[in-house]
XYZ file of N, CA and C in Angstrom:
873
model
N 0.828 -1.207 0.000
C 0.000 0.000 0.000
C 0.863 1.257 0.000
N 2.077 1.165 0.557
C 2.908 2.356 0.686
C 3.162 3.012 -0.668
N 3.528 2.221 -1.670
C 3.820 2.801 -2.972
C 2.597 3.473 -3.576
N 1.430 2.851 -3.384
C 0.202 3.449 -3.910
C -0.090 4.770 -3.234
N 0.128 4.836 -1.923
C -0.158 6.071 -1.200
C 0.776 7.182 -1.639
N 2.050 6.855 -1.875
C 2.982 7.871 -2.336
C 2.557 8.372 -3.706
N 2.176 7.445 -4.589
C 1.743 7.855 -5.925
C 0.497 8.721 -5.864
N -0.457 8.335 -5.029
C -1.739 9.031 -4.989
C -1.683 10.334 -4.216
N -0.510 10.672 -3.706
C -0.378 11.943 -2.996
C -0.728 13.118 -3.884
N -0.694 12.898 -5.183
C -1.031 13.969 -6.115
C -2.473 14.380 -6.020
N -3.312 13.656 -5.281
C -4.732 13.958 -5.232
C -5.122 14.733 -3.992
N -4.198 15.290 -3.274
C -4.555 16.021 -2.080
C -3.730 17.270 -1.927
N -3.887 17.907 -0.765
C -3.241 19.187 -0.586
C -1.903 19.088 0.106
N -1.405 17.879 0.427
C -0.192 17.726 1.202
C 0.925 18.574 0.617
N 1.862 19.079 1.489
C 2.800 20.048 0.994
C 4.224 19.829 1.463
N 5.221 20.497 0.893
C 6.587 20.165 1.168
C 7.595 21.295 1.207
N 8.660 21.178 2.031
C 9.751 22.130 2.121
C 11.050 21.563 2.633
N 12.088 22.419 2.510
C 13.385 22.066 3.018
C 13.787 23.106 4.051
N 14.716 22.721 4.909
C 15.238 23.678 5.868
C 14.680 23.469 7.251
N 15.183 24.205 8.211
C 14.765 24.074 9.595
C 13.919 25.271 9.994
N 13.334 25.174 11.188
C 12.493 26.261 11.677
C 13.287 27.554 11.825
N 14.589 27.441 12.096
C 15.399 28.626 12.329
C 15.553 29.494 11.084
N 15.256 28.948 9.927
C 15.437 29.702 8.692
C 14.286 30.645 8.410
N 13.257 30.625 9.219
C 12.074 31.451 8.985
C 12.033 32.614 9.969
N 11.778 33.791 9.444
C 11.544 34.960 10.287
C 10.059 34.979 10.636
N 9.715 34.394 11.766
C 8.306 34.260 12.123
C 7.653 35.595 12.449
N 8.452 36.613 12.716
C 7.856 37.939 12.949
C 7.173 38.458 11.693
N 7.592 37.947 10.543
C 6.974 38.347 9.277
C 5.784 37.459 8.929
N 5.520 36.479 9.785
C 4.447 35.519 9.491
C 3.543 35.331 10.702
N 3.207 36.431 11.328
C 2.266 36.356 12.443
C 0.867 36.015 11.924
N 0.125 35.315 12.743
C -1.222 34.917 12.346
C -2.152 36.124 12.314
N -2.960 36.203 11.268
C -4.024 37.199 11.172
C -5.286 36.500 10.689
N -6.392 36.782 11.361
C -7.666 36.208 10.922
C -8.035 36.767 9.556
N -8.650 35.965 8.691
C -9.048 36.472 7.374
C -10.142 37.519 7.490
N -10.116 38.475 6.567
C -11.156 39.487 6.520
C -12.375 38.999 5.763
N -13.441 39.793 5.751
C -14.709 39.351 5.147
C -14.626 39.109 3.646
N -13.663 39.714 2.977
C -13.543 39.516 1.527
C -12.403 38.566 1.156
N -11.702 38.051 2.138
C -10.605 37.124 1.861
C -11.143 35.749 1.495
N -10.467 35.087 0.584
C -10.878 33.765 0.122
C -10.238 32.682 0.982
N -11.071 31.771 1.459
C -10.596 30.599 2.182
C -11.347 29.378 1.662
N -10.725 28.214 1.776
C -11.295 27.004 1.199
C -11.449 25.882 2.188
N -11.620 24.663 1.711
C -11.859 23.515 2.587
C -10.594 22.920 3.191
N -9.419 23.414 2.792
C -8.153 22.843 3.253
C -7.581 23.667 4.405
N -7.573 23.130 5.628
C -7.034 23.912 6.749
C -5.558 24.220 6.607
N -4.807 23.363 5.906
C -3.385 23.622 5.721
C -3.123 24.843 4.871
N -3.797 24.935 3.732
C -3.614 26.095 2.866
C -4.195 27.354 3.491
N -5.330 27.229 4.175
C -5.888 28.388 4.882
C -4.902 28.903 5.923
N -4.251 27.987 6.623
C -3.269 28.377 7.631
C -2.099 29.114 6.994
N -1.647 28.639 5.845
C -0.562 29.326 5.151
C -0.958 30.746 4.774
N -2.205 30.946 4.369
C -2.678 32.295 4.058
C -2.797 33.144 5.316
N -3.285 32.568 6.393
C -3.432 33.317 7.645
C -2.086 33.760 8.213
N -1.026 33.029 7.859
C 0.320 33.392 8.323
C 1.121 34.140 7.261
N 0.508 34.429 6.122
C 1.172 35.230 5.115
C 2.187 34.497 4.262
N 2.185 33.170 4.293
C 3.030 32.430 3.360
C 2.380 32.421 1.976
N 1.075 32.278 1.938
C 0.274 32.524 0.748
C -0.285 33.945 0.844
N -0.737 34.529 -0.265
C -1.378 35.838 -0.171
C -2.490 35.819 0.880
N -2.512 36.801 1.726
C -3.487 36.798 2.821
C -4.924 36.898 2.325
N -5.112 37.408 1.117
C -6.473 37.453 0.579
C -6.889 36.123 -0.035
N -5.980 35.169 -0.109
C -6.305 33.830 -0.595
C -6.619 33.750 -2.074
N -6.209 34.732 -2.843
C -6.549 34.801 -4.265
C -5.297 34.969 -5.120
N -5.494 34.778 -6.434
C -4.419 34.959 -7.406
C -3.191 34.104 -7.065
N -3.451 32.864 -6.708
C -2.376 31.942 -6.324
C -1.911 31.180 -7.565
N -0.712 31.451 -8.001
C -0.129 30.733 -9.121
C 0.603 29.496 -8.600
N 1.007 28.632 -9.515
C 1.749 27.447 -9.098
C 3.063 27.821 -8.411
N 3.875 28.753 -8.960
C 5.095 29.143 -8.232
C 4.812 29.721 -6.843
N 3.746 30.524 -6.724
C 3.405 31.080 -5.411
C 3.015 29.962 -4.453
N 2.199 29.034 -4.924
C 1.760 27.936 -4.071
C 2.939 27.090 -3.612
N 3.801 26.728 -4.551
C 4.945 25.891 -4.191
C 5.901 26.619 -3.262
N 6.106 27.927 -3.501
C 6.988 28.690 -2.639
C 6.461 28.771 -1.216
N 5.157 29.034 -1.077
C 4.552 29.127 0.250
C 4.578 27.787 0.964
N 4.275 26.739 0.231
C 4.272 25.387 0.765
C 5.664 25.010 1.273
N 6.676 25.371 0.502
C 8.039 25.000 0.861
C 8.558 25.805 2.036
N 8.085 27.025 2.180
C 8.547 27.850 3.295
C 7.784 27.566 4.582
N 6.514 27.240 4.465
C 5.674 27.126 5.653
C 5.749 25.802 6.372
N 6.025 24.706 5.636
C 6.070 23.366 6.234
C 7.324 22.635 5.770
N 7.884 21.846 6.628
C 9.086 21.088 6.280
C 8.706 19.706 5.760
N 7.991 19.680 4.646
C 7.515 18.432 4.063
C 7.854 18.435 2.577
N 8.740 17.544 2.167
C 9.222 17.528 0.791
C 8.760 16.255 0.095
N 7.778 16.386 -0.779
C 7.235 15.252 -1.521
C 7.448 15.499 -3.004
N 7.937 14.499 -3.704
C 8.408 14.690 -5.072
C 7.303 15.037 -6.055
N 6.058 14.732 -5.710
C 4.955 14.927 -6.638
C 4.298 16.295 -6.489
N 4.855 17.174 -5.634
C 4.165 18.405 -5.290
C 3.838 19.345 -6.450
N 4.677 19.477 -7.478
C 4.264 20.330 -8.606
C 2.949 19.883 -9.232
N 2.725 18.582 -9.316
C 1.469 18.089 -9.867
C 0.299 18.404 -8.946
N 0.523 18.318 -7.643
C -0.528 18.670 -6.688
C -0.962 20.123 -6.890
N 0.018 21.010 -7.030
C -0.309 22.420 -7.230
C -1.087 22.618 -8.522
N -0.737 21.878 -9.566
C -1.438 22.014 -10.841
C -2.891 21.573 -10.735
N -3.188 20.627 -9.850
C -4.573 20.198 -9.688
C -5.465 21.355 -9.228
N -4.881 22.307 -8.500
C -5.669 23.458 -8.085
C -6.214 24.245 -9.255
N -5.500 24.232 -10.375
C -5.956 24.972 -11.552
C -7.165 24.319 -12.202
N -7.413 23.033 -11.919
C -8.588 22.372 -12.483
C -9.880 22.880 -11.855
N -9.767 23.550 -10.721
C -10.963 24.001 -10.011
C -11.422 25.395 -10.436
N -10.740 26.005 -11.409
C -11.041 27.378 -11.795
C -11.057 27.521 -13.313
N -11.692 28.571 -13.775
C -11.647 28.904 -15.199
C -10.437 29.776 -15.533
N -9.724 30.240 -14.518
C -8.519 31.017 -14.763
C -7.437 30.131 -15.368
N -6.574 30.723 -16.128
C -5.560 29.930 -16.830
C -4.311 29.672 -16.001
N -4.012 30.559 -15.046
C -2.742 30.390 -14.344
C -2.808 30.679 -12.855
N -3.995 30.849 -12.285
C -4.090 31.094 -10.848
C -5.446 30.653 -10.327
N -5.509 30.414 -9.033
C -6.757 30.007 -8.391
C -6.895 30.711 -7.054
N -8.107 30.691 -6.518
C -8.380 31.192 -5.172
C -8.677 30.003 -4.267
N -8.411 30.158 -2.984
C -8.598 29.039 -2.061
C -10.044 28.544 -2.052
N -10.998 29.455 -2.183
C -12.405 29.060 -2.173
C -12.731 28.121 -3.323
N -12.038 28.292 -4.453
C -12.326 27.466 -5.620
C -11.940 26.007 -5.405
N -11.070 25.731 -4.446
C -10.679 24.357 -4.155
C -11.828 23.553 -3.559
N -12.932 24.213 -3.250
C -14.111 23.509 -2.742
C -14.862 22.764 -3.842
N -14.439 22.908 -5.088
C -15.079 22.175 -6.179
C -15.078 20.686 -5.852
N -16.264 20.102 -5.787
C -16.386 18.718 -5.335
C -15.885 17.755 -6.405
N -14.965 16.879 -6.009
C -14.532 15.818 -6.906
C -13.147 15.982 -7.478
N -12.523 17.151 -7.265
C -11.146 17.300 -7.708
C -10.218 16.981 -6.538
N -10.115 17.883 -5.586
C -9.393 17.608 -4.349
C -10.352 17.466 -3.163
N -11.390 18.273 -3.135
C -12.380 18.219 -2.046
C -13.141 16.899 -2.108
N -13.534 16.382 -0.942
C -14.143 15.044 -0.874
C -15.104 14.945 0.295
N -15.889 13.879 0.295
C -16.804 13.593 1.401
C -16.050 13.002 2.595
N -16.751 12.942 3.732
C -16.217 12.365 4.977
C -14.947 13.078 5.439
N -14.963 14.399 5.359
C -13.850 15.216 5.828
C -13.696 15.099 7.337
N -12.515 15.472 7.823
C -12.280 15.497 9.260
C -12.843 16.750 9.918
N -13.143 17.797 9.120
C -13.530 19.068 9.736
C -14.556 19.866 8.942
N -15.072 19.304 7.830
C -16.047 20.012 7.003
C -17.254 19.130 6.713
N -18.394 19.765 6.477
C -19.559 19.043 5.984
C -19.328 18.574 4.555
N -20.065 17.552 4.148
C -20.110 17.183 2.740
C -20.851 18.263 1.967
N -20.516 18.418 0.692
C -21.219 19.371 -0.143
C -22.710 19.053 -0.197
N -23.064 17.775 -0.233
C -24.469 17.382 -0.326
C -25.253 17.758 0.925
N -24.564 17.994 2.027
C -25.228 18.308 3.288
C -25.294 19.815 3.526
N -24.281 20.538 3.057
C -24.287 21.986 3.285
C -22.954 22.615 2.999
N -22.430 23.339 3.978
C -21.215 24.131 3.837
C -19.985 23.215 3.858
N -19.321 23.077 2.727
C -18.128 22.227 2.660
C -16.834 23.040 2.700
N -16.938 24.318 3.060
C -15.759 25.186 3.086
C -15.300 25.486 4.511
N -16.236 25.819 5.385
C -15.853 26.312 6.701
C -15.773 25.196 7.743
N -14.930 25.426 8.742
C -14.749 24.491 9.852
C -16.085 24.208 10.534
N -16.340 22.933 10.840
C -17.564 22.514 11.505
C -17.184 21.743 12.769
N -17.509 22.315 13.924
C -17.104 21.718 15.196
C -17.726 20.343 15.415
N -18.961 20.153 14.946
C -19.617 18.852 15.123
C -18.889 17.770 14.337
N -18.532 18.072 13.099
C -17.774 17.117 12.295
C -16.419 16.841 12.944
N -15.764 17.894 13.385
C -14.426 17.752 13.969
C -14.443 17.002 15.298
N -15.576 16.918 15.944
C -15.637 16.270 17.267
C -15.190 14.810 17.217
N -15.333 14.162 16.077
C -14.882 12.773 15.980
C -13.379 12.691 16.195
N -12.630 13.533 15.509
C -11.184 13.584 15.731
C -10.871 14.158 17.098
N -11.550 15.208 17.472
C -11.273 15.893 18.732
C -11.395 14.957 19.933
N -12.362 14.065 19.897
C -12.635 13.188 21.042
C -11.939 11.830 20.944
N -11.127 11.647 19.929
C -10.487 10.348 19.738
C -9.280 10.164 20.664
N -8.841 8.909 20.764
C -7.681 8.534 21.587
C -7.819 9.036 23.025
N -8.926 8.685 23.707
C -9.160 9.188 25.067
C -8.115 8.670 26.059
N -7.894 9.483 27.089
C -6.987 9.082 28.162
C -5.557 9.536 27.983
N -5.223 10.060 26.806
C -3.873 10.581 26.559
C -3.995 11.948 25.889
N -2.893 12.648 25.767
C -2.927 14.013 25.231
C -2.367 14.095 23.818
N -2.424 12.996 23.070
C -1.873 12.990 21.717
C -2.728 12.117 20.803
N -2.556 12.335 19.518
C -3.113 11.456 18.488
C -1.958 10.706 17.838
N -2.245 9.518 17.296
C -1.215 8.751 16.612
C -1.813 8.028 15.411
N -1.030 7.178 14.762
C -1.491 6.508 13.547
C -2.689 5.617 13.815
N -2.691 4.940 14.948
C -3.816 4.059 15.281
C -5.093 4.847 15.487
N -5.013 5.941 16.254
C -6.214 6.751 16.482
C -6.667 7.416 15.185
N -5.719 7.814 14.337
C -6.075 8.428 13.066
C -6.861 7.455 12.195
N -6.445 6.194 12.173
C -7.160 5.181 11.399
C -8.565 4.967 11.945
N -8.691 4.955 13.259
C -10.011 4.775 13.871
C -10.930 5.942 13.541
N -10.391 7.153 13.530
C -11.177 8.335 13.195
C -11.668 8.249 11.750
N -10.808 7.831 10.842
C -11.208 7.710 9.438
C -12.363 6.731 9.285
N -12.291 5.616 9.979
C -13.375 4.634 9.898
C -14.658 5.174 10.515
N -14.532 5.850 11.656
C -15.716 6.392 12.313
C -16.366 7.494 11.490
N -15.543 8.375 10.905
C -16.112 9.438 10.081
C -16.862 8.860 8.874
N -16.330 7.819 8.286
C -16.998 7.212 7.143
C -18.325 6.594 7.559
N -18.347 5.952 8.706
C -19.598 5.371 9.217
C -20.625 6.461 9.500
N -20.206 7.517 10.181
C -21.106 8.629 10.493
C -21.644 9.266 9.219
N -20.773 9.468 8.271
C -21.144 10.156 7.047
C -22.127 9.336 6.220
N -21.944 8.025 6.205
C -22.817 7.176 5.409
C -24.251 7.180 5.928
N -24.425 7.538 7.196
C -25.764 7.569 7.788
C -26.540 8.832 7.412
N -25.816 9.904 7.065
C -26.501 11.175 6.802
C -26.397 11.623 5.348
N -25.515 10.996 4.583
C -25.345 11.383 3.184
C -25.515 10.171 2.282
N -26.719 9.961 1.740
C -26.943 8.797 0.873
C -26.155 8.864 -0.429
N -25.660 10.058 -0.771
C -24.885 10.224 -1.997
C -23.378 10.283 -1.729
N -22.965 9.771 -0.588
C -21.558 9.739 -0.220
C -20.709 9.127 -1.332
N -19.632 9.809 -1.686
C -18.656 9.263 -2.626
C -17.499 8.679 -1.829
N -17.278 7.371 -1.983
C -16.270 6.670 -1.190
C -15.572 5.650 -2.082
N -14.645 6.145 -2.905
C -13.862 5.272 -3.774
C -12.435 5.184 -3.245
N -11.593 4.427 -3.937
C -10.202 4.314 -3.518
C -9.506 5.667 -3.551
N -9.965 6.578 -4.413
C -9.389 7.923 -4.452
C -9.614 8.653 -3.135
N -10.870 8.701 -2.695
C -11.190 9.400 -1.444
C -10.537 8.706 -0.252
N -10.526 7.380 -0.260
C -9.894 6.610 0.810
C -8.428 7.019 0.963
N -7.735 7.117 -0.150
C -6.314 7.448 -0.120
C -6.083 8.890 0.296
N -6.900 9.809 -0.220
C -6.769 11.212 0.176
C -6.933 11.363 1.679
N -7.919 10.683 2.247
C -8.165 10.802 3.691
C -6.971 10.289 4.499
N -6.347 9.215 4.049
C -5.163 8.705 4.749
C -4.026 9.726 4.674
N -3.825 10.302 3.502
C -2.747 11.277 3.329
C -2.988 12.505 4.203
N -4.225 12.967 4.268
C -4.540 14.124 5.107
C -4.242 13.826 6.580
N -4.536 12.611 7.014
C -4.232 12.242 8.400
C -2.728 12.200 8.622
N -1.998 11.673 7.647
C -0.546 11.700 7.746
C -0.003 13.115 7.804
N -0.680 14.022 7.107
C -0.249 15.421 7.104
C -0.343 16.022 8.497
N -1.501 15.903 9.169
C -1.609 16.578 10.459
C -0.722 15.922 11.510
N -0.496 14.614 11.402
C 0.379 13.960 12.368
C 1.843 14.344 12.167
N 2.259 14.530 10.916
C 3.675 14.800 10.644
C 4.027 16.270 10.729
N 3.206 17.136 10.149
C 3.525 18.558 10.103
C 3.257 19.235 11.448
N 2.179 18.877 12.091
C 1.868 19.464 13.388
C 2.460 18.636 14.510
N 2.785 17.383 14.237
C 3.383 16.495 15.227
C 4.784 16.067 14.829
N 4.995 14.749 14.811
C 6.315 14.182 14.566
C 6.204 13.084 13.521
N 6.883 13.244 12.399
C 6.752 12.279 11.320
C 7.381 10.938 11.674
N 8.372 10.921 12.547
C 9.052 9.679 12.902
C 8.214 8.829 13.847
N 7.641 9.457 14.864
C 6.823 8.716 15.826
C 5.358 8.653 15.412
N 4.945 9.553 14.538
C 3.540 9.607 14.155
C 2.634 10.108 15.260
N 3.178 10.896 16.166
C 2.437 11.399 17.322
C 2.312 12.915 17.215
N 1.106 13.428 17.493
C 0.862 14.870 17.470
C 0.070 15.284 18.703
N 0.482 16.355 19.402
C -0.248 16.819 20.587
C -1.675 17.243 20.235
N -2.609 16.836 21.047
C -4.017 17.170 20.794
C -4.249 18.676 20.766
N -3.628 19.400 21.695
C -3.852 20.844 21.749
C -3.407 21.517 20.456
N -2.284 21.078 19.900
C -1.793 21.667 18.667
C -2.745 21.384 17.507
N -3.246 20.157 17.444
C -4.149 19.774 16.359
C -5.452 20.551 16.441
N -5.966 20.746 17.631
C -7.217 21.494 17.799
C -7.052 22.937 17.328
N -5.930 23.554 17.653
C -5.676 24.919 17.211
C -5.562 24.976 15.699
N -4.829 24.038 15.136
C -4.613 24.010 13.693
C -5.928 23.909 12.935
N -6.811 23.012 13.351
C -8.077 22.836 12.635
C -9.074 23.945 12.937
N -9.264 24.290 14.185
C -10.350 25.213 14.545
C -9.996 26.671 14.292
N -8.730 27.042 14.465
C -8.319 28.433 14.262
C -7.534 28.629 12.971
N -7.116 27.541 12.348
C -6.264 27.592 11.163
C -5.058 28.478 11.442
N -4.390 28.082 12.522
C -3.239 28.808 13.056
C -2.162 27.808 13.441
N -0.901 28.150 13.175
C 0.214 27.354 13.672
C 0.405 27.683 15.147
N 0.421 26.686 16.033
C 0.459 26.957 17.478
C 1.856 27.322 17.979
N 2.407 28.372 17.424
C 3.743 28.819 17.801
C 3.811 29.246 19.265
N 2.807 29.987 19.706
C 2.796 30.477 21.083
C 2.710 29.340 22.087
N 2.138 28.231 21.660
C 1.964 27.074 22.548
C 3.173 26.135 22.526
N 4.170 26.426 21.678
C 5.382 25.626 21.683
C 5.648 24.831 20.426
N 4.763 24.933 19.439
C 5.009 24.199 18.190
C 6.171 24.813 17.436
N 6.943 23.967 16.745
C 7.930 24.469 15.798
C 7.958 23.535 14.600
N 8.365 24.066 13.491
C 8.434 23.272 12.275
C 9.420 22.128 12.460
N 9.110 20.993 11.871
C 9.937 19.806 12.036
C 11.375 20.071 11.618
N 12.323 19.649 12.461
C 13.734 19.741 12.103
C 14.143 18.598 11.177
N 13.315 17.566 11.125
C 13.544 16.458 10.206
C 12.761 16.728 8.928
N 13.432 16.710 7.801
C 12.724 16.925 6.550
C 11.744 15.788 6.319
N 10.498 16.142 6.132
C 9.451 15.150 5.896
C 9.435 14.868 4.401
N 9.760 13.635 4.028
C 9.919 13.320 2.616
C 9.118 12.079 2.237
N 9.299 11.624 1.020
C 8.547 10.475 0.531
C 8.727 9.252 1.425
N 9.930 9.059 1.972
C 10.204 7.853 2.753
C 9.529 7.882 4.117
N 9.820 8.919 4.927
C 9.251 8.894 6.275
C 7.750 9.190 6.266
N 7.306 10.051 5.348
C 5.864 10.286 5.239
C 5.152 9.029 4.746
N 5.787 8.320 3.799
C 5.208 7.072 3.313
C 5.100 6.025 4.404
N 6.102 5.966 5.283
C 6.026 5.026 6.403
C 4.839 5.340 7.305
N 4.596 6.634 7.523
C 3.488 7.034 8.400
C 2.143 6.732 7.765
N 1.955 7.091 6.496
C 0.670 6.801 5.852
C 0.456 5.300 5.702
N 1.532 4.556 5.533
C 1.420 3.103 5.471
C 0.925 2.553 6.802
N 1.420 3.126 7.904
C 0.976 2.691 9.229
C -0.497 3.003 9.449
N -0.945 4.166 8.991
C -2.359 4.515 9.126
C -3.213 3.557 8.308
N -2.816 3.341 7.057
C -3.577 2.444 6.196
C -3.630 1.026 6.731
N -2.527 0.550 7.304
C -2.488 -0.813 7.838
C -3.368 -0.963 9.068
N -3.604 0.148 9.778
C -4.427 0.092 10.989
C -5.916 0.144 10.697
N -6.287 0.403 9.451
C -7.699 0.389 9.078
C -8.118 -1.060 8.854
N -9.041 -1.524 9.658
C -9.369 -2.954 9.682
C -10.205 -3.395 8.494
N -11.030 -2.501 7.991
C -11.833 -2.873 6.836
C -12.250 -1.622 6.076
N -12.294 -1.767 4.758
C -12.758 -0.682 3.910
C -13.190 -1.271 2.582
N -14.258 -0.728 2.037
C -14.720 -1.120 0.710
C -15.379 0.085 0.071
N -15.286 0.223 -1.240
C -15.977 1.334 -1.895
C -17.470 1.240 -1.680
N -18.123 2.382 -1.573
C -19.559 2.383 -1.300
C -20.169 3.651 -1.866
N -21.506 3.676 -1.916
C -22.227 4.824 -2.421
C -22.581 4.677 -3.884
N -23.262 5.679 -4.439
C -23.696 5.604 -5.838
C -22.534 5.507 -6.820
N -21.375 6.079 -6.464
C -20.202 6.054 -7.335
C -19.134 5.211 -6.659
N -18.760 4.103 -7.278
C -17.735 3.246 -6.683
C -16.441 3.245 -7.485
N -16.481 3.778 -8.718
C -15.273 3.877 -9.532
C -14.637 5.245 -9.323
N -13.338 5.308 -9.064
C -12.684 6.612 -8.866
C -12.831 7.516 -10.082
N -13.045 8.808 -9.827
C -13.189 9.795 -10.890
C -12.630 11.106 -10.376
N -12.396 12.034 -11.284
C -11.879 13.336 -10.890
C -12.526 14.425 -11.725
N -12.900 15.495 -11.072
C -13.529 16.637 -11.735
C -12.442 17.479 -12.391
N -12.572 17.725 -13.681
C -11.535 18.414 -14.445
C -11.794 19.892 -14.664
N -12.996 20.357 -14.365
C -13.314 21.765 -14.591
C -14.529 22.130 -13.761
N -14.734 23.430 -13.504
C -15.867 23.835 -12.672
C -17.225 23.508 -13.277
N -17.349 23.557 -14.612
C -18.658 23.362 -15.235
C -18.814 21.913 -15.685
N -19.900 21.287 -15.258
C -20.224 19.947 -15.744
C -19.452 18.863 -15.035
N -19.884 17.620 -15.291
C -19.258 16.460 -14.676
C -18.316 15.830 -15.695
N -17.083 16.293 -15.715
C -16.117 15.837 -16.700
C -15.066 14.990 -16.000
N -14.819 13.792 -16.518
C -13.839 12.905 -15.923
C -12.838 12.462 -16.976
N -11.793 11.773 -16.552
C -10.693 11.446 -17.458
C -11.034 10.266 -18.361
N -11.393 9.147 -17.786
C -11.687 7.949 -18.570
C -13.025 7.385 -18.123
N -14.026 7.318 -18.992
C -15.340 6.817 -18.572
C -15.401 5.297 -18.539
N -16.251 4.776 -17.658
C -16.664 3.391 -17.725
C -15.771 2.359 -17.085
N -14.736 2.759 -16.311
C -13.889 1.761 -15.683
C -14.582 1.178 -14.464
N -14.385 -0.103 -14.253
C -14.962 -0.741 -13.076
C -14.067 -0.487 -11.863
N -14.657 -0.655 -10.681
C -13.904 -0.426 -9.452
C -12.781 -1.445 -9.354
N -11.558 -1.021 -8.941
C -10.472 -1.978 -8.771
C -10.760 -2.944 -7.637
N -10.269 -4.151 -7.737
C -10.547 -5.169 -6.723
C -9.562 -5.138 -5.575
N -8.449 -4.404 -5.702
C -7.490 -4.279 -4.620
C -7.129 -2.819 -4.454
N -6.398 -2.521 -3.381
C -5.968 -1.160 -3.111
C -4.638 -0.849 -3.774
N -4.004 -1.829 -4.420
C -2.698 -1.634 -5.021
C -2.832 -1.298 -6.501
N -1.747 -0.820 -7.085
C -1.686 -0.703 -8.531
C -2.024 0.647 -9.101
N -2.149 1.696 -8.283
C -2.366 3.017 -8.850
C -3.817 3.446 -8.832
N -4.086 4.545 -9.491
C -5.402 5.162 -9.456
C -6.116 4.969 -10.776
N -7.419 4.726 -10.705
C -8.263 4.621 -11.881
C -9.256 5.776 -11.846
N -9.718 6.194 -13.000
C -10.694 7.261 -13.071
C -11.902 6.780 -13.863
N -13.072 7.122 -13.421
C -14.273 6.717 -14.128
C -15.263 7.855 -14.185
N -16.222 7.755 -15.075
C -17.186 8.831 -15.280
C -18.183 8.903 -14.146
N -18.638 10.107 -13.872
C -19.715 10.312 -12.913
C -21.067 10.007 -13.533
N -21.137 9.920 -14.835
C -22.385 9.632 -15.546
C -22.863 8.232 -15.214
N -24.055 8.079 -14.567
C -24.520 6.745 -14.184
C -24.602 5.799 -15.369
N -24.834 6.328 -16.550
C -24.968 5.456 -17.705
C -23.671 4.839 -18.147
N -22.543 5.321 -17.604
C -21.235 4.814 -17.996
C -20.581 3.996 -16.889
N -21.341 3.678 -15.843
C -20.721 2.980 -14.724
C -21.047 1.497 -14.727
N -21.703 0.980 -15.733
C -22.074 -0.418 -15.753
C -21.037 -1.260 -16.477
């Protein structure tokens, strides 16, 4: 599963950099809450980068070089596929060379159901933080003050169960499954420790609910460069701790939204893969092409 997870990292917002925390002038990156006209999206990581001024604080006119530069400066996570991840953001907009954070809410490209902190699009607001949704993660791993790979896997399973009860149109393919694992690896490694896979609960709560790096509380950027190897080990541990998973919902074949208008996918009519290995498949959202 590890190789598949590394390959599929291109389908999420995970981000990467080099260097240590000492290389950043944090006085130039103090947290500021977004204003009423600032653009924010469903990704707490990118929103946090904007709130700290690594991305434009208005959350708009983000080009691929700007995105990669902010990603590399704000987090010590270096993944080889990151240029492709940034390019996926352009699929969510009609602009030719830039996007706004709000546009990343386009369902089916990077945004997905069963989020750790957002409602599904079919239920309501899929952009802003939702405390009720986040309570599953917030209340996990009781009795200790940290989250780890095991608790992250349990949260993913619980969120999927909860979501399936309230969203009959839940999309749960191998694509979404993999994105959710990668996102869990992100918060454990960037806000916690990529080697141990442990992250303090207080730091995670601040990161999700305030979209703020908990610098005042003692957080610092990882001194260990988070790369394909150690991040892959962590996501592999999360995936291995998930006891059962199967595609479900009206759409069981992986697909990806290529533009804001219409339901456009890469390859129509592929059947759901029978294993989690072997890469990503794409299929049409058109019910007539899923048989």
